[in-house]
mmCIF file of C-alpha atoms and ligand atoms in Angstrom:
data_model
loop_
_atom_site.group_PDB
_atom_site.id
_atom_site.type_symbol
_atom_site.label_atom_id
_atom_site.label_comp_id
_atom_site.label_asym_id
_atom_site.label_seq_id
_atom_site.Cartn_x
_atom_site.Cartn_y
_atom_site.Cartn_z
ATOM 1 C CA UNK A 1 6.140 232.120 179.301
ATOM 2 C CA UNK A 2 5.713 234.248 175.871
ATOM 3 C CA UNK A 3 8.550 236.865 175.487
ATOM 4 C CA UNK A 4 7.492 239.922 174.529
ATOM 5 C CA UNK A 5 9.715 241.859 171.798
ATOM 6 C CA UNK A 6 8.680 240.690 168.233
ATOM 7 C CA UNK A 7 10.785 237.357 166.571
ATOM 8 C CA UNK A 8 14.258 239.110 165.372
ATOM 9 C CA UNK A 9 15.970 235.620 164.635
ATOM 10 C CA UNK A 10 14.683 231.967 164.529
ATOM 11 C CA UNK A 11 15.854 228.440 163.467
ATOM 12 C CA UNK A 12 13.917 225.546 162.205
ATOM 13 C CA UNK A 13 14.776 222.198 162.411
ATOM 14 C CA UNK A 14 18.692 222.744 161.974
ATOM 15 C CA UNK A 15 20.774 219.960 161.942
ATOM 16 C CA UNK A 16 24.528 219.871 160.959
ATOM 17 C CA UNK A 17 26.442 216.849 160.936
ATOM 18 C CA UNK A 18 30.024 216.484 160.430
ATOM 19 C CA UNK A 19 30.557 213.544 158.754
ATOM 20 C CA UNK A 20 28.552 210.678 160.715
ATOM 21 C CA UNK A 21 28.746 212.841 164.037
ATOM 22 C CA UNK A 22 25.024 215.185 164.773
ATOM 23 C CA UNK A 23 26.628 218.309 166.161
ATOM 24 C CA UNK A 24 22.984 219.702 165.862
ATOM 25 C CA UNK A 25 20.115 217.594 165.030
ATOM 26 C CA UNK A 26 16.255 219.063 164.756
ATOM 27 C CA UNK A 27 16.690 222.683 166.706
ATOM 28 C CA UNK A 28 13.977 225.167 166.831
ATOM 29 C CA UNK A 29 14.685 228.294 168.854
ATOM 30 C CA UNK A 30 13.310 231.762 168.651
ATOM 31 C CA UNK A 31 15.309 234.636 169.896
ATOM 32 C CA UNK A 32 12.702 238.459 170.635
ATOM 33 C CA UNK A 33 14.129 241.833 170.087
ATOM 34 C CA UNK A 34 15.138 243.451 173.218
ATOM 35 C CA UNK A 35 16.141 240.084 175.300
ATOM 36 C CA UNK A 36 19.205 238.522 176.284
ATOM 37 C CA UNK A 37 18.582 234.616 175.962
ATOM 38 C CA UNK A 38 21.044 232.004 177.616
ATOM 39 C CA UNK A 39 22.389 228.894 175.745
ATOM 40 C CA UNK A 40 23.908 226.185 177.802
ATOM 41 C CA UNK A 41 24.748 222.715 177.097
ATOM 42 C CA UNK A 42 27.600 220.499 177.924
ATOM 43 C CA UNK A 43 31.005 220.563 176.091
ATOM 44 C CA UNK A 44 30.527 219.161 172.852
ATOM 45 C CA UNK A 45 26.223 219.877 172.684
ATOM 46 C CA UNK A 46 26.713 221.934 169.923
ATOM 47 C CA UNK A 47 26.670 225.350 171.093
ATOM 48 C CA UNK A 48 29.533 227.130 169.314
ATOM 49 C CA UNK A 49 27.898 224.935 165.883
ATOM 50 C CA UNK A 50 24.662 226.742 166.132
ATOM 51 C CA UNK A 51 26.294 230.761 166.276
ATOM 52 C CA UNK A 52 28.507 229.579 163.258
ATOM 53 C CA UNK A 53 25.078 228.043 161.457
ATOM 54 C CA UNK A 54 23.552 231.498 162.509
ATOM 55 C CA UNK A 55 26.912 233.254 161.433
ATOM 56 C CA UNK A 56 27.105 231.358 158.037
ATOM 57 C CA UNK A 57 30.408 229.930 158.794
ATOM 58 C CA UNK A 58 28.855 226.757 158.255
ATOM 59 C CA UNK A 59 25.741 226.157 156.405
ATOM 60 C CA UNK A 60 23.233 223.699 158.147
ATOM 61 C CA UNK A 61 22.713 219.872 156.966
ATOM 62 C CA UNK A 62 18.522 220.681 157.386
ATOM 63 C CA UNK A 63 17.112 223.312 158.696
ATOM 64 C CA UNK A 64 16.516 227.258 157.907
ATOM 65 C CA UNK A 65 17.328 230.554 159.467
ATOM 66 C CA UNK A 66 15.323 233.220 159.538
ATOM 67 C CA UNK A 67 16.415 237.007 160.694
ATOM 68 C CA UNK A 68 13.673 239.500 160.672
ATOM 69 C CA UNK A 69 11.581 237.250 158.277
ATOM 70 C CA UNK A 70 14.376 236.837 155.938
ATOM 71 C CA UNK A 71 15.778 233.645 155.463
ATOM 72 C CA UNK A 72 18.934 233.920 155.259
ATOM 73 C CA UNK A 73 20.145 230.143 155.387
ATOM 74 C CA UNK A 74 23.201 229.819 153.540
ATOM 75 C CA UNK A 75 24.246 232.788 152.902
ATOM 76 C CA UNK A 76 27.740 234.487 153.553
ATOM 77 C CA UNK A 77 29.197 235.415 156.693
ATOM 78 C CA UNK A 78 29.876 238.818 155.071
ATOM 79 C CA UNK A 79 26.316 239.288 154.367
ATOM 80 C CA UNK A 80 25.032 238.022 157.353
ATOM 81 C CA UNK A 81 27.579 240.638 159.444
ATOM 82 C CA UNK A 82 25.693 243.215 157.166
ATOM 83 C CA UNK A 83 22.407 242.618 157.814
ATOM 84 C CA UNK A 84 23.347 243.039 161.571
ATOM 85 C CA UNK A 85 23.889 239.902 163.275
ATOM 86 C CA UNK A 86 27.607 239.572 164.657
ATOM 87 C CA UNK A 87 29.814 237.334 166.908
ATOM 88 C CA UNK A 88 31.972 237.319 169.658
ATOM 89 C CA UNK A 89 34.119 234.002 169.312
ATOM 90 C CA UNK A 90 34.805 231.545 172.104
ATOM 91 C CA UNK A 91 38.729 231.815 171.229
ATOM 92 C CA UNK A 92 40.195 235.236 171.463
ATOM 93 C CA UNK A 93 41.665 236.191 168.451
ATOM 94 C CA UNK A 94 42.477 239.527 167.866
ATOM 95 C CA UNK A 95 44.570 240.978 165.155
ATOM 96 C CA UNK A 96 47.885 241.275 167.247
ATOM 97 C CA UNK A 97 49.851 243.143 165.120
ATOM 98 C CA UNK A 98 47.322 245.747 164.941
ATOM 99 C CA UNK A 99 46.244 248.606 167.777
ATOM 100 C CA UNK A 100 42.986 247.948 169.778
ATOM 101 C CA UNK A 101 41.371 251.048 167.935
ATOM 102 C CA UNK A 102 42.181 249.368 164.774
ATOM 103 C CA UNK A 103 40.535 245.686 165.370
ATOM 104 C CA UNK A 104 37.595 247.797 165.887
ATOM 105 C CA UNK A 105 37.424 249.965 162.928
ATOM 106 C CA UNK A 106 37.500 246.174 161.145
ATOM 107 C CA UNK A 107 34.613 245.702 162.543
ATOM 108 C CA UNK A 108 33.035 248.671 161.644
ATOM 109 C CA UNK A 109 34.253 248.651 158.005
ATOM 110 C CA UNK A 110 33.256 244.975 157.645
ATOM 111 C CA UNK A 111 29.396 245.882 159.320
ATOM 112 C CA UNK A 112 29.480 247.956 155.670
ATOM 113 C CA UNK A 113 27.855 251.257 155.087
ATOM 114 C CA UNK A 114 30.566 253.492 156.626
ATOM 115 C CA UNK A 115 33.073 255.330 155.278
ATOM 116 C CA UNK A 116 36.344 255.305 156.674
ATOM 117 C CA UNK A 117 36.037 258.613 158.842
ATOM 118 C CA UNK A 118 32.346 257.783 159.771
ATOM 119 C CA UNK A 119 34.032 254.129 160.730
ATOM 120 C CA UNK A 120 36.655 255.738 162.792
ATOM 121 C CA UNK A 121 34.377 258.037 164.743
ATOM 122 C CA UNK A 122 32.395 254.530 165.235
ATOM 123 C CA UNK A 123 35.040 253.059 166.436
ATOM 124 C CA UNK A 124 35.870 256.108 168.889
ATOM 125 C CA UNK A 125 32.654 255.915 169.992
ATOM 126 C CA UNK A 126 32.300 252.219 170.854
ATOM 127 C CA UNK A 127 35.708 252.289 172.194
ATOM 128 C CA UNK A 128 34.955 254.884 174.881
ATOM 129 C CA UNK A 129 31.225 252.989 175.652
ATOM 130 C CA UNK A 130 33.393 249.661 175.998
ATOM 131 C CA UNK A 131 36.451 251.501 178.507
ATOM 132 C CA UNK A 132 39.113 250.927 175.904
ATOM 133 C CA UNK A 133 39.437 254.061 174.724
ATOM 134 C CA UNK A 134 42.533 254.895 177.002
ATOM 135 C CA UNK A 135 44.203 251.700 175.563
ATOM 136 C CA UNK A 136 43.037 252.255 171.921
ATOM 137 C CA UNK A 137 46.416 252.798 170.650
ATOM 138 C CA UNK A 138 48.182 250.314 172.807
ATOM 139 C CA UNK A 139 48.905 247.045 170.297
ATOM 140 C CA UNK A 140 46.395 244.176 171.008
ATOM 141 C CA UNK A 141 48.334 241.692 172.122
ATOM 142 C CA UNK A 142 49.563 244.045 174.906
ATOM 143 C CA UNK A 143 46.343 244.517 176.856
ATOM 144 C CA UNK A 144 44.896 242.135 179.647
ATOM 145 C CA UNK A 145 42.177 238.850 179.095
ATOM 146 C CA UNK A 146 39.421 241.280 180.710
ATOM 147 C CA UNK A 147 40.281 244.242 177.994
ATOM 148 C CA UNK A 148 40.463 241.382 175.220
ATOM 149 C CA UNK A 149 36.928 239.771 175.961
ATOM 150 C CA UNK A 150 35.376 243.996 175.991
ATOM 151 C CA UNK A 151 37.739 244.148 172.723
ATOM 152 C CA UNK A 152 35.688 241.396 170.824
ATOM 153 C CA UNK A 153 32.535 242.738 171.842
ATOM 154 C CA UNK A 154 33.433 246.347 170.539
ATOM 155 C CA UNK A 155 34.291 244.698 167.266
ATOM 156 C CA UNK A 156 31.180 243.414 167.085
ATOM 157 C CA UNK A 157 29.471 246.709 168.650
ATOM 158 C CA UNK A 158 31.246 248.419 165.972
ATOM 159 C CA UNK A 159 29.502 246.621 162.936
ATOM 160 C CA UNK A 160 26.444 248.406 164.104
ATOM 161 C CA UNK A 161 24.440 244.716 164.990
ATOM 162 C CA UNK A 162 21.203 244.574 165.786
ATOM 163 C CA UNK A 163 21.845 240.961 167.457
ATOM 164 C CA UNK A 164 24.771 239.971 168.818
ATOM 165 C CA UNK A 165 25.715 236.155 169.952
ATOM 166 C CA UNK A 166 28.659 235.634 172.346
ATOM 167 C CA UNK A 167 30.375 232.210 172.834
ATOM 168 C CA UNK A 168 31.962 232.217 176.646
ATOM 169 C CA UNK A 169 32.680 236.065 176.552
ATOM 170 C CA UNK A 170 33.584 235.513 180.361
ATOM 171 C CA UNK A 171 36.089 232.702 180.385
ATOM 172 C CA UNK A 172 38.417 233.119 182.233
ATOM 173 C CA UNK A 173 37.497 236.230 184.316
ATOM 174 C CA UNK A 174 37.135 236.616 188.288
ATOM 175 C CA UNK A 175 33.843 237.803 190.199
ATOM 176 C CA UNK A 176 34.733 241.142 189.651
ATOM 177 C CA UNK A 177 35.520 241.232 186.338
ATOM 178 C CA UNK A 178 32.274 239.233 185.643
ATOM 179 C CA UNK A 179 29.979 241.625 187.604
ATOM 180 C CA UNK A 180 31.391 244.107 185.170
ATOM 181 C CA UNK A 181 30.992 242.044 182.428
ATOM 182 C CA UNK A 182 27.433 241.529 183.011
ATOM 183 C CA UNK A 183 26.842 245.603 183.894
ATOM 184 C CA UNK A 184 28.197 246.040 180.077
ATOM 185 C CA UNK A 185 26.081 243.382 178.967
ATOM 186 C CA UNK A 186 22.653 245.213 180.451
ATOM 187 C CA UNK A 187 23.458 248.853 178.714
ATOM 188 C CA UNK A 188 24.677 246.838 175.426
ATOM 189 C CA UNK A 189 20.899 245.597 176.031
ATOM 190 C CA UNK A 190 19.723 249.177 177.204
ATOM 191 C CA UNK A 191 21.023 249.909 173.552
ATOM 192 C CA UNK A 192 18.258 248.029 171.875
ATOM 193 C CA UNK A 193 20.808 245.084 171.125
ATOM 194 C CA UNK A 194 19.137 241.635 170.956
ATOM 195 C CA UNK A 195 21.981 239.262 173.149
ATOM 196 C CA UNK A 196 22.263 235.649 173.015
ATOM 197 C CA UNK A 197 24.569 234.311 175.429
ATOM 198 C CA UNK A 198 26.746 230.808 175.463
ATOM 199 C CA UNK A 199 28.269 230.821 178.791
ATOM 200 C CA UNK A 200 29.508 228.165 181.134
ATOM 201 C CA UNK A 201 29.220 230.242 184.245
ATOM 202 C CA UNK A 202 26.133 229.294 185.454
ATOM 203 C CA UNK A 203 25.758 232.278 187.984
ATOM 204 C CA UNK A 204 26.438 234.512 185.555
ATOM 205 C CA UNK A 205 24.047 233.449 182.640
ATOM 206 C CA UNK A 206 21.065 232.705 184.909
ATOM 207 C CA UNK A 207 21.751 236.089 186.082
ATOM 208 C CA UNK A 208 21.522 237.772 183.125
ATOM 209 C CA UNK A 209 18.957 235.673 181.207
ATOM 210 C CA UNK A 210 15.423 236.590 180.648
ATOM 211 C CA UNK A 211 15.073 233.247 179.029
ATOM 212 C CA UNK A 212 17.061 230.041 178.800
ATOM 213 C CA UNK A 213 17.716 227.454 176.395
ATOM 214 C CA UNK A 214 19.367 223.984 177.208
ATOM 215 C CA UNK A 215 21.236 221.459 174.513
ATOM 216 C CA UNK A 216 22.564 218.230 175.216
ATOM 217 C CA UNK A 217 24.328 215.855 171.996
ATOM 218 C CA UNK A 218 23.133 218.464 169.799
ATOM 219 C CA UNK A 219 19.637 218.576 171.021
ATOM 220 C CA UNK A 220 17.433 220.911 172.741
ATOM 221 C CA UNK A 221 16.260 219.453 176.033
ATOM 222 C CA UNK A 222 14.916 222.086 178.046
ATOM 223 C CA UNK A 223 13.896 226.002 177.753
ATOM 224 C CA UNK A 224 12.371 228.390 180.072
ATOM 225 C CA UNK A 225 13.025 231.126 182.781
ATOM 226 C CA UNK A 226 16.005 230.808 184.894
ATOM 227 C CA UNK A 227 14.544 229.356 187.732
ATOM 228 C CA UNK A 228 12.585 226.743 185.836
ATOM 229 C CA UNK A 229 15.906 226.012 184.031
ATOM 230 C CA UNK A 230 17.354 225.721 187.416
ATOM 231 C CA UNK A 231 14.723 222.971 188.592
ATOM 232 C CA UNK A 232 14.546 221.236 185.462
ATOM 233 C CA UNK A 233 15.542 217.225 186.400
ATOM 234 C CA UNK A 234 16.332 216.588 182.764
ATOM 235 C CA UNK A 235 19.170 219.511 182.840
ATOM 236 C CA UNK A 236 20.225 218.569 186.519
ATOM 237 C CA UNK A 237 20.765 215.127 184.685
ATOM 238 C CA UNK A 238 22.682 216.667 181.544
ATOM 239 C CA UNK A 239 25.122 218.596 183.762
ATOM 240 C CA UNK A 240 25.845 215.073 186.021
ATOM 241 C CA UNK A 241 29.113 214.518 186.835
ATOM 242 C CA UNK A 242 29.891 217.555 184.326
ATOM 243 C CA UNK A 243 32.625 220.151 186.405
ATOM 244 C CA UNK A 244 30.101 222.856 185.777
ATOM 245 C CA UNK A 245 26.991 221.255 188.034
HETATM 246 N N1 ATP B 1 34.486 221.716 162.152
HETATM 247 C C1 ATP B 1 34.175 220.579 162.806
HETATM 248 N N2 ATP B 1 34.483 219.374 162.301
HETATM 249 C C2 ATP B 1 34.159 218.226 162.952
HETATM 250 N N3 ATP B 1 33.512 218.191 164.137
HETATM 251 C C3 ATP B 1 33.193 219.364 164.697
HETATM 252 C C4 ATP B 1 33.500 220.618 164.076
HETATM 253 N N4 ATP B 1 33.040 221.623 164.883
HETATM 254 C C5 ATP B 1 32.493 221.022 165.935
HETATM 255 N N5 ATP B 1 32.580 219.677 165.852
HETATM 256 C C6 ATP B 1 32.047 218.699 166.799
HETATM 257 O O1 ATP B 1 30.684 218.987 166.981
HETATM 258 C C7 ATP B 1 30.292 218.806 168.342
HETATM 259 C C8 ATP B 1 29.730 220.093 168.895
HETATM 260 O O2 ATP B 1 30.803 221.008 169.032
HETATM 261 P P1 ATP B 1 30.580 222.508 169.544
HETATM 262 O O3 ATP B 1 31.905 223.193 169.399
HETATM 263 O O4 ATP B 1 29.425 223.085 168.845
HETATM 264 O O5 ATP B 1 30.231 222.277 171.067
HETATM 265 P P2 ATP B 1 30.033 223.343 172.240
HETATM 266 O O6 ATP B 1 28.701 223.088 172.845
HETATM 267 O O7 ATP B 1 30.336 224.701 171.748
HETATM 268 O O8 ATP B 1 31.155 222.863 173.277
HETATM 269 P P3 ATP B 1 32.063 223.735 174.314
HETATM 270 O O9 ATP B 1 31.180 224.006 175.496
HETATM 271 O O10 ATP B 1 33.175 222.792 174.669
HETATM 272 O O11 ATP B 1 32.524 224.953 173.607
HETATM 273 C C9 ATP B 1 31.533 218.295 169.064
HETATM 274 O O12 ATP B 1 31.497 216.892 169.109
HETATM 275 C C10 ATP B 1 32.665 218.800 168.184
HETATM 276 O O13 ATP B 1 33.795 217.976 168.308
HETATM 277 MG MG1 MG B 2 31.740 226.085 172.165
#
């Protein structure tokens, strides 16, 4: 199956290593504007090393990225953030000290190009799109896990990215709160966001997924649709035994 949207991002051959361990050897992916592909893998496959290769937290042992044509392998994470690709991270971190409102405008400041009242009304904006806004000026590490995992996607929202990558944005949630985290996830997509989603709940990502990727010891052992996913014996064997099968 051939996605439609054009390439926005792709990866060649990227391997990291740290040390004599392959967190990532030899992966090719592409990733079309407009869909929402799925990234799964067993703890440890190397998941959460790809987004920070893509990120430019960490720059790849081999291997190039390219976003929109440019390759921009090795490059900062500030300038990556600027050219529009952000992250939500698997660990919740926010700011604490700081208001809700104001973790965002970070992110809106640090997606560049806005100046502090344009960043604010960004930030308003993103804020009220997310539901915070009626907590914005409650202090971070006052609101609840559902509010923090909407809170790191407004940060990224607020940088203005064109693609955005979340690591395991639903830990931790109930049903509910995931059917509503998957209803924000469409209109983020409705927005003309490009999503790439790491997620351990496999309901929910084979839900949402137009497309799936699979990685196992930091290789990429299966892609395709949901359901092929789904029927694939070499990802039934992956997930063996794993708590997630
Ligand atoms: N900074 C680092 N230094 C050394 N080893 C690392 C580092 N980051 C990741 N690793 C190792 O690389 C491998 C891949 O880790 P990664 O965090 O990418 O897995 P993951 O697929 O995201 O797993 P999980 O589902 O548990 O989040 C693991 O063996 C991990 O211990
Ligand atoms: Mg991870």
């Amino acid at each position: 199956m051939e996605p439609e949207g054009r390439v926005i991002l792709k990866g060649e051959h990227i391997a990291k290593h740290f040390g004599a361990l392959a967190a990532l050897s030899g992966v090719d992916f592409t990733l079309h504007e407009g869909e929402i592909l799925g990234l799964i893998g067993p703890n440890g496959s190397g998941k959460t090393t790809l987004f920070n290769v893509i990120t430019g937290v960490y720059r790849p042992t081999k291997g190039k990225v390219f976003f929109e044509g440019q390759d921009i392998t090795g490059l900062s994470p500030h300038k990556i953030c600027q050219l529009g690709i952000a992250k939500t991270s698997q660990i919740v971190q926010p700011f604490t000290h700081m208001t809700v409102a104001e973790n965002v405008l970070v992110g809106a400041m640090y997606g560049g190009g806005l100046s502090q009242r344009e960043a604010w009304d960004k930030t308003w904006e993103v804020l009220e799109f997310v539901r915070l806004d009626k907590v914005g000026n409650v202090s971070s590490g006052n609101i609840s896990i559902p509010d923090r995992r909407r809170l790191e996607l407004a940060r990224a929202l607020a940088t203005s990215a064109k693609v955005i990558l979340l690591d395991e944005n639903m830990a931790g949630l109930t049903p509910s709160e995931i059917e509503e985290a998957l209803d924000l996830l469409r209109a983020i997509r409705v927005r003309g966001i490009t999503l790439m989603v790491v997620e351990h709940i496999m309901r929910a990502v084979m839900g949402i997924s137009d497309r799936m990727i699979v990685f196992d010891y930091g290789e990429k052992i299966a892609e395709g649709t949901p359901g092929e996913i789904a029927d694939n014996p070499e990802v039934i064997k992956a997930y063996l035994g794993e708590k997630y099968a």
